Amino acid sequence: MGKEQILQQIGLAAVAGVIGTAAVQAMRTANQELAPEAVGSLRRQPERLEQRQPQQPARETAARGVRVAASTLFSFGYGSAAVTLYSAVREDPKVLRDGVWLGTGLWALDYLGVIPGRRNSGGRTAGQQAMSLAQHLLYGVATVGAYRRLRKALS
């Protein structure tokens, strides 16, 4: 494989990672509205926090906004990096099988607290863990599907 093909593969994988992460972000947003107890305290909407603490200083509100933005950017970077590494070892991934493996593997790393910059999610309730696993499975399948489709479109 030539240098251009490797760079193209990395670029496609990164774009696929952004697509998969966007799917998970959409799922998390929907879950916050439909089943906030399953999402847990780590992913509460800022509006709900403000209802509990109506008179927060502007500095605290701004700091929370920065943390939310940084967390979101971290998720997209993490999602893009994961599929880029995965694409390096899987030349022709199958959407469902490889998507499930990718999502489950990332969920396990998150659960064990192996990923730098992430809190160990082992203390969550069973419902929160199930929701987290479902989100990671969605990420894996959506990402591998996007990666295959992008590769096919460029070949």
Backbone as CSV, one residue per row, in Angstrom:
resi,resn,N_x,N_y,N_z,CA_x,CA_y,CA_z,C_x,C_y,C_z
1,MET,0.841,-1.164,0.000,0.000,0.000,0.000,0.895,1.239,0.000
2,GLY,0.630,2.148,-0.918,1.441,3.353,-1.035,1.087,4.398,0.007
3,LYS,1.954,5.412,0.079,1.771,6.477,1.071,0.445,7.202,0.872
4,GLU,0.075,7.461,-0.386,-1.186,8.149,-0.659,-2.382,7.320,-0.219
5,GLN,-2.322,6.013,-0.438,-3.418,5.138,-0.025,-3.541,5.093,1.500
6,ILE,-2.418,5.070,2.175,-2.444,5.059,3.639,-3.060,6.352,4.168
7,LEU,-2.634,7.477,3.602,-3.193,8.765,4.031,-4.691,8.846,3.725
8,GLN,-5.084,8.319,2.572,-6.503,8.310,2.224,-7.280,7.441,3.211
9,GLN,-6.743,6.293,3.564,-7.391,5.393,4.514,-7.545,6.069,5.877
10,ILE,-6.509,6.751,6.327,-6.563,7.463,7.607,-7.630,8.563,7.561
11,GLY,-7.649,9.316,6.464,-8.642,10.380,6.313,-10.067,9.852,6.292
12,LEU,-10.296,8.769,5.562,-11.628,8.169,5.507,-12.048,7.647,6.872
13,ALA,-11.117,7.017,7.565,-11.427,6.489,8.892,-11.760,7.617,9.857
14,ALA,-11.026,8.718,9.778,-11.293,9.857,10.666,-12.675,10.444,10.382
15,VAL,-13.034,10.576,9.117,-14.357,11.085,8.757,-15.439,10.113,9.241
16,ALA,-15.207,8.820,9.059,-16.163,7.815,9.543,-16.312,7.899,11.058
17,GLY,-15.218,8.148,11.756,-15.279,8.307,13.208,-16.123,9.494,13.621
18,VAL,-16.017,10.580,12.885,-16.846,11.761,13.169,-18.322,11.422,12.932
19,ILE,-18.615,10.689,11.873,-19.998,10.298,11.579,-20.544,9.403,12.688
20,GLY,-19.775,8.399,13.095,-20.207,7.506,14.170,-20.396,8.237,15.485
21,THR,-19.485,9.149,15.794,-19.588,9.916,17.036,-20.801,10.836,16.990
22,ALA,-21.088,11.416,15.837,-22.273,12.270,15.703,-23.547,11.453,15.947
23,ALA,-23.571,10.208,15.473,-24.733,9.342,15.718,-24.911,9.098,17.218
24,VAL,-23.818,8.867,17.917,-23.898,8.640,19.367,-24.325,9.911,20.089
25,GLN,-23.793,11.053,19.677,-24.182,12.318,20.310,-25.687,12.553,20.131
26,ALA,-26.217,12.235,18.956,-27.657,12.384,18.713,-28.440,11.430,19.611
27,MET,-27.938,10.201,19.768,-28.603,9.233,20.641,-28.579,9.713,22.092
28,ARG,-27.457,10.246,22.532,-27.354,10.735,23.916,-28.305,11.898,24.162
29,THR,-28.407,12.788,23.190,-29.320,13.921,23.330,-30.760,13.432,23.442
30,ALA,-31.136,12.478,22.603,-32.484,11.909,22.669,-32.703,11.202,24.001
31,ASN,-31.710,10.473,24.475,-31.828,9.761,25.748,-31.988,10.720,26.919
32,GLN,-31.319,11.859,26.867,-31.448,12.842,27.939,-32.881,13.341,28.048
33,GLU,-33.559,13.423,26.903,-34.942,13.884,26.903,-35.907,12.770,27.289
34,LEU,-35.673,11.558,26.772,-36.620,10.461,26.946,-36.391,9.639,28.210
35,ALA,-35.127,9.438,28.588,-34.814,8.585,29.740,-33.613,9.137,30.493
36,PRO,-33.764,10.288,31.149,-32.615,10.910,31.803,-31.997,10.050,32.901
37,GLU,-32.798,9.193,33.558,-32.248,8.349,34.614,-31.285,7.297,34.062
38,ALA,-31.456,6.909,32.799,-30.554,5.931,32.192,-29.232,6.562,31.784
39,VAL,-29.244,7.853,31.521,-28.029,8.545,31.102,-27.106,8.776,32.291
40,GLY,-27.681,9.138,33.421,-26.872,9.304,34.620,-26.347,10.704,34.806
41,SER,-25.700,10.903,35.909,-25.256,12.231,36.299,-24.112,12.754,35.449
42,LEU,-23.411,11.894,34.719,-22.288,12.354,33.923,-22.722,13.092,32.664
43,ARG,-23.972,12.917,32.236,-24.430,13.494,30.978,-25.715,14.305,31.148
44,ARG,-25.855,15.048,32.193,-27.063,15.845,32.385,-27.030,17.081,31.480
45,GLN,-28.206,17.512,31.087,-28.291,18.719,30.286,-28.034,19.935,31.161
46,PRO,-27.348,20.934,30.640,-27.090,22.144,31.428,-28.371,22.806,31.941
47,GLU,-29.474,22.762,31.163,-30.718,23.389,31.602,-31.223,22.750,32.888
48,ARG,-31.057,21.417,33.002,-31.528,20.729,34.204,-30.676,21.092,35.409
49,LEU,-29.402,21.299,35.203,-28.537,21.723,36.298,-28.918,23.124,36.754
50,GLU,-29.254,23.989,35.804,-29.618,25.361,36.137,-30.920,25.400,36.919
51,GLN,-31.827,24.447,36.687,-33.070,24.415,37.444,-32.791,24.130,38.916
52,ARG,-31.795,23.336,39.193,-31.433,23.024,40.574,-30.616,24.133,41.214
53,GLN,-29.842,24.842,40.427,-28.969,25.887,40.922,-29.240,27.168,40.128
54,PRO,-30.363,27.850,40.417,-30.787,28.952,39.552,-29.877,30.171,39.543
55,GLN,-29.097,30.406,40.591,-28.299,31.621,40.625,-26.809,31.306,40.627
56,GLN,-26.328,30.722,39.550,-24.906,30.435,39.440,-24.179,31.661,38.915
57,PRO,-23.010,31.929,39.451,-22.219,33.026,38.898,-21.868,32.768,37.432
58,ALA,-21.724,33.838,36.692,-21.416,33.728,35.258,-20.134,32.949,35.028
59,ARG,-19.157,33.080,35.914,-17.881,32.382,35.766,-18.078,30.865,35.822
60,GLU,-18.924,30.374,36.752,-19.194,28.936,36.845,-19.928,28.441,35.609
61,THR,-20.875,29.223,35.128,-21.624,28.850,33.928,-20.694,28.776,32.722
62,ALA,-19.796,29.731,32.584,-18.844,29.727,31.476,-17.887,28.552,31.591
63,ALA,-17.418,28.272,32.810,-16.500,27.143,33.005,-17.176,25.823,32.646
64,ARG,-18.453,25.678,33.006,-19.178,24.457,32.658,-19.335,24.348,31.144
65,GLY,-19.600,25.474,30.482,-19.703,25.478,29.024,-18.405,25.045,28.364
66,VAL,-17.289,25.488,28.911,-15.979,25.090,28.378,-15.771,23.586,28.588
67,ARG,-16.158,23.083,29.762,-16.008,21.640,30.031,-16.865,20.807,29.082
68,VAL,-18.087,21.267,28.832,-18.974,20.542,27.914,-18.386,20.549,26.503
69,ALA,-17.898,21.705,26.052,-17.296,21.802,24.713,-16.050,20.934,24.621
70,ALA,-15.213,20.953,25.642,-14.000,20.128,25.641,-14.348,18.655,25.638
71,SER,-15.358,18.275,26.400,-15.784,16.874,26.441,-16.301,16.421,25.076
72,THR,-17.059,17.287,24.425,-17.591,16.951,23.095,-16.455,16.810,22.082
73,LEU,-15.518,17.744,22.103,-14.366,17.648,21.195,-13.549,16.394,21.481
74,PHE,-13.380,16.064,22.754,-12.659,14.846,23.129,-13.364,13.628,22.552
75,SER,-14.700,13.597,22.627,-15.462,12.461,22.096,-15.240,12.294,20.600
76,PHE,-15.254,13.404,19.868,-15.041,13.315,18.424,-13.608,12.890,18.106
77,GLY,-12.646,13.398,18.850,-11.258,12.994,18.633,-11.038,11.529,18.971
78,TYR,-11.611,11.107,20.075,-11.523,9.718,20.526,-12.185,8.791,19.504
79,GLY,-13.362,9.196,19.010,-14.067,8.385,18.020,-13.318,8.276,16.703
80,SER,-12.699,9.358,16.280,-11.929,9.342,15.026,-10.640,8.540,15.183
81,ALA,-9.967,8.703,16.312,-8.717,7.969,16.534,-8.964,6.472,16.626
82,ALA,-10.043,6.092,17.295,-10.329,4.666,17.475,-10.530,3.960,16.134
83,VAL,-11.335,4.545,15.264,-11.589,3.882,13.981,-10.368,3.965,13.068
84,THR,-9.570,4.992,13.215,-8.342,5.083,12.412,-7.406,3.941,12.775
85,LEU,-7.248,3.686,14.054,-6.416,2.550,14.486,-7.036,1.226,14.043
86,TYR,-8.346,1.116,14.171,-9.030,-0.116,13.795,-8.886,-0.391,12.292
87,SER,-8.983,0.662,11.491,-8.876,0.485,10.038,-7.476,0.032,9.630
88,ALA,-6.488,0.294,10.475,-5.126,-0.129,10.161,-4.966,-1.647,10.272
89,VAL,-5.801,-2.286,11.092,-5.684,-3.743,11.269,-6.772,-4.526,10.542
90,ARG,-7.818,-3.858,10.113,-8.907,-4.536,9.405,-9.012,-3.966,8.004
91,GLU,-8.539,-4.729,7.031,-8.525,-4.228,5.658,-9.919,-4.121,5.055
92,ASP,-10.764,-5.124,5.278,-12.110,-5.127,4.706,-13.122,-5.469,5.801
93,PRO,-13.441,-4.501,6.675,-14.329,-4.799,7.797,-15.766,-5.063,7.354
94,LYS,-16.416,-5.965,8.037,-17.837,-6.260,7.828,-18.616,-5.383,8.803
95,VAL,-19.650,-4.727,8.319,-20.321,-3.691,9.094,-20.815,-4.202,10.447
96,LEU,-21.631,-5.218,10.460,-22.226,-5.645,11.718,-21.198,-6.303,12.635
97,ARG,-20.480,-7.286,12.126,-19.517,-8.008,12.961,-18.425,-7.082,13.492
98,ASP,-17.794,-6.359,12.613,-16.699,-5.490,13.033,-17.201,-4.277,13.818
99,GLY,-18.389,-3.795,13.471,-18.961,-2.688,14.225,-19.246,-3.080,15.669
100,VAL,-19.775,-4.287,15.849,-20.042,-4.774,17.206,-18.730,-4.954,17.968
101,TRP,-17.724,-5.522,17.318,-16.423,-5.691,17.982,-15.800,-4.348,18.361
102,LEU,-15.845,-3.401,17.438,-15.271,-2.082,17.704,-16.012,-1.400,18.858
103,GLY,-17.323,-1.377,18.798,-18.114,-0.735,19.848,-17.941,-1.400,21.200
104,THR,-17.977,-2.734,21.220,-17.814,-3.463,22.486,-16.419,-3.267,23.061
105,GLY,-15.415,-3.276,22.200,-14.049,-3.074,22.670,-13.855,-1.702,23.283
106,LEU,-14.405,-0.683,22.636,-14.287,0.678,23.182,-15.080,0.826,24.474
107,TRP,-16.249,0.193,24.534,-17.033,0.239,25.764,-16.246,-0.411,26.902
108,ALA,-15.609,-1.552,26.626,-14.835,-2.236,27.663,-13.670,-1.367,28.135
109,LEU,-12.987,-0.715,27.214,-11.893,0.183,27.604,-12.415,1.344,28.453
110,ASP,-13.567,1.877,28.082,-14.182,2.961,28.854,-14.575,2.448,30.241
111,TYR,-15.192,1.285,30.298,-15.643,0.694,31.566,-14.471,0.456,32.514
112,LEU,-13.359,-0.006,31.975,-12.183,-0.297,32.795,-11.376,0.947,33.136
113,GLY,-11.709,2.074,32.512,-10.995,3.314,32.793,-9.631,3.387,32.143
114,VAL,-9.448,2.684,31.029,-8.156,2.624,30.354,-7.901,3.872,29.504
115,ILE,-8.955,4.494,29.019,-8.808,5.617,28.091,-8.387,6.868,28.865
116,PRO,-7.261,7.468,28.500,-6.804,8.669,29.197,-7.819,9.806,29.078
117,GLY,-8.000,10.546,30.150,-8.911,11.671,30.123,-10.354,11.309,30.396
118,ARG,-10.640,10.038,30.573,-12.008,9.590,30.841,-12.086,9.057,32.261
119,ARG,-13.226,9.263,32.892,-13.447,8.693,34.212,-13.787,7.224,34.065
120,ASN,-13.434,6.442,35.069,-13.838,5.038,35.089,-15.352,4.998,35.211
121,SER,-16.013,4.335,34.283,-17.473,4.304,34.306,-17.999,3.086,35.049
122,GLY,-17.128,2.365,35.746,-17.542,1.161,36.458,-18.531,1.403,37.576
123,GLY,-18.647,2.624,38.102,-19.550,2.889,39.201,-20.971,3.219,38.783
124,ARG,-21.265,3.182,37.526,-22.608,3.513,37.053,-23.574,2.370,37.368
125,THR,-24.866,2.687,37.320,-25.889,1.666,37.538,-25.939,0.719,36.334
126,ALA,-26.640,-0.393,36.513,-26.766,-1.361,35.413,-27.460,-0.726,34.207
127,GLY,-28.477,0.103,34.453,-29.168,0.780,33.358,-28.259,1.740,32.608
128,GLN,-27.425,2.450,33.348,-26.483,3.382,32.722,-25.434,2.622,31.930
129,GLN,-24.972,1.488,32.449,-24.000,0.674,31.707,-24.628,0.115,30.435
130,ALA,-25.875,-0.327,30.530,-26.561,-0.843,29.338,-26.703,0.247,28.282
131,MET,-27.043,1.459,28.724,-27.172,2.574,27.792,-25.818,2.902,27.163
132,SER,-24.767,2.877,27.973,-23.428,3.148,27.462,-23.019,2.090,26.431
133,LEU,-23.304,0.819,26.727,-22.982,-0.248,25.775,-23.763,-0.059,24.479
134,ALA,-25.041,0.263,24.582,-25.859,0.478,23.376,-25.297,1.629,22.540
135,GLN,-24.856,2.692,23.201,-24.280,3.832,22.484,-22.977,3.440,21.795
136,HIS,-22.154,2.664,22.463,-20.900,2.223,21.849,-21.155,1.265,20.683
137,LEU,-22.173,0.414,20.800,-22.519,-0.476,19.685,-23.001,0.340,18.488
138,LEU,-23.835,1.346,18.738,-24.274,2.235,17.656,-23.071,2.897,17.001
139,TYR,-22.161,3.404,17.826,-20.943,4.030,17.296,-20.199,3.054,16.387
140,GLY,-19.969,1.836,16.868,-19.195,0.866,16.100,-19.831,0.545,14.758
141,VAL,-21.118,0.240,14.768,-21.805,-0.124,13.516,-21.891,1.078,12.573
142,ALA,-22.237,2.250,13.101,-22.333,3.442,12.247,-20.974,3.813,11.668
143,THR,-19.940,3.688,12.467,-18.604,4.066,12.020,-18.065,3.112,10.965
144,VAL,-18.179,1.816,11.221,-17.693,0.837,10.238,-18.517,0.937,8.959
145,GLY,-19.829,1.149,9.102,-20.674,1.319,7.914,-20.268,2.542,7.105
146,ALA,-20.019,3.653,7.787,-19.595,4.879,7.092,-18.232,4.684,6.434
147,TYR,-17.338,4.014,7.134,-15.994,3.771,6.594,-16.070,2.925,5.320
148,ARG,-16.850,1.853,5.345,-16.996,0.991,4.153,-17.607,1.771,2.995
149,ARG,-18.639,2.562,3.290,-19.304,3.318,2.229,-18.378,4.372,1.635
150,LEU,-17.605,5.058,2.464,-16.661,6.057,1.972,-15.579,5.407,1.118
151,ARG,-15.068,4.264,1.574,-14.043,3.559,0.785,-14.590,3.123,-0.557
152,LYS,-15.808,2.618,-0.535,-16.433,2.156,-1.780,-16.661,3.329,-2.736
153,ALA,-17.067,4.466,-2.209,-17.331,5.650,-3.036,-16.055,6.160,-3.711
154,LEU,-14.910,5.991,-3.058,-13.650,6.481,-3.617,-12.881,5.437,-4.434
155,SER,-13.379,4.220,-4.465,-12.646,3.199,-5.236,-13.189,3.027,-6.638
